[in-house]
């Protein structure tokens, strides 16, 4: 079974070519990965997204957009 898995570096590098946003969450619901599309179209830096829940990320975006 393990031999059928795609190496994580190959998987993550393939996300860069997708023309849409990809956000990967850990089991606790916190952001662990964002592809380039999200970063290019977002208003925050990578470190502002990582280890935050989607609620916290979108609240931050909402507050930024409302100001």
XYZ file of C-alpha atoms in Angstrom:
67
model
C 0.000 0.000 0.000
C 2.730 2.503 0.910
C 4.459 1.935 -2.442
C 1.377 3.386 -4.172
C 1.619 6.754 -2.394
C 2.881 9.845 -4.207
C 5.881 11.490 -2.500
C 4.754 14.655 -0.703
C 7.235 16.915 -2.518
C 5.933 15.725 -5.900
C 2.347 16.198 -4.786
C 2.901 19.717 -3.432
C 4.911 20.845 -6.441
C 2.079 19.753 -8.747
C -0.325 22.084 -6.911
C 1.608 25.082 -8.232
C 0.351 24.440 -11.768
C -3.334 24.409 -10.811
C -5.170 27.604 -11.769
C -7.175 27.833 -8.579
C -6.676 27.983 -4.869
C -5.692 25.001 -2.781
C -5.574 25.132 0.990
C -4.605 22.001 2.927
C -5.627 21.682 6.559
C -4.233 19.389 9.232
C -6.532 17.183 11.367
C -7.017 20.113 13.780
C -8.373 22.247 10.926
C -5.356 24.549 10.713
C -3.709 25.660 7.466
C -0.522 23.751 6.641
C -0.224 24.480 2.898
C -1.319 27.110 0.384
C -0.544 26.983 -3.314
C 0.802 29.939 -5.277
C -2.647 30.924 -6.538
C -3.906 31.567 -3.000
C -0.817 33.587 -2.166
C -0.993 35.580 -5.418
C -4.689 36.400 -4.933
C -4.687 36.731 -1.163
C -3.999 39.794 0.913
C -1.780 38.201 3.543
C 1.686 36.653 3.561
C 2.274 32.909 3.910
C 3.129 33.129 7.607
C -0.173 34.938 8.275
C -2.125 31.902 7.044
C -0.132 29.006 8.488
C -1.345 27.299 11.655
C -4.607 29.257 11.648
C -8.092 27.879 11.205
C -10.067 28.873 8.115
C -12.361 30.914 10.360
C -9.382 32.960 11.546
C -8.008 33.324 8.005
C -11.290 34.526 6.529
C -12.049 36.771 9.497
C -8.653 38.395 8.907
C -9.527 38.845 5.236
C -12.972 40.236 6.080
C -11.519 42.751 8.521
C -8.894 43.811 5.950
C -11.504 44.211 3.179
C -13.882 46.148 5.458
C -11.246 48.705 6.433
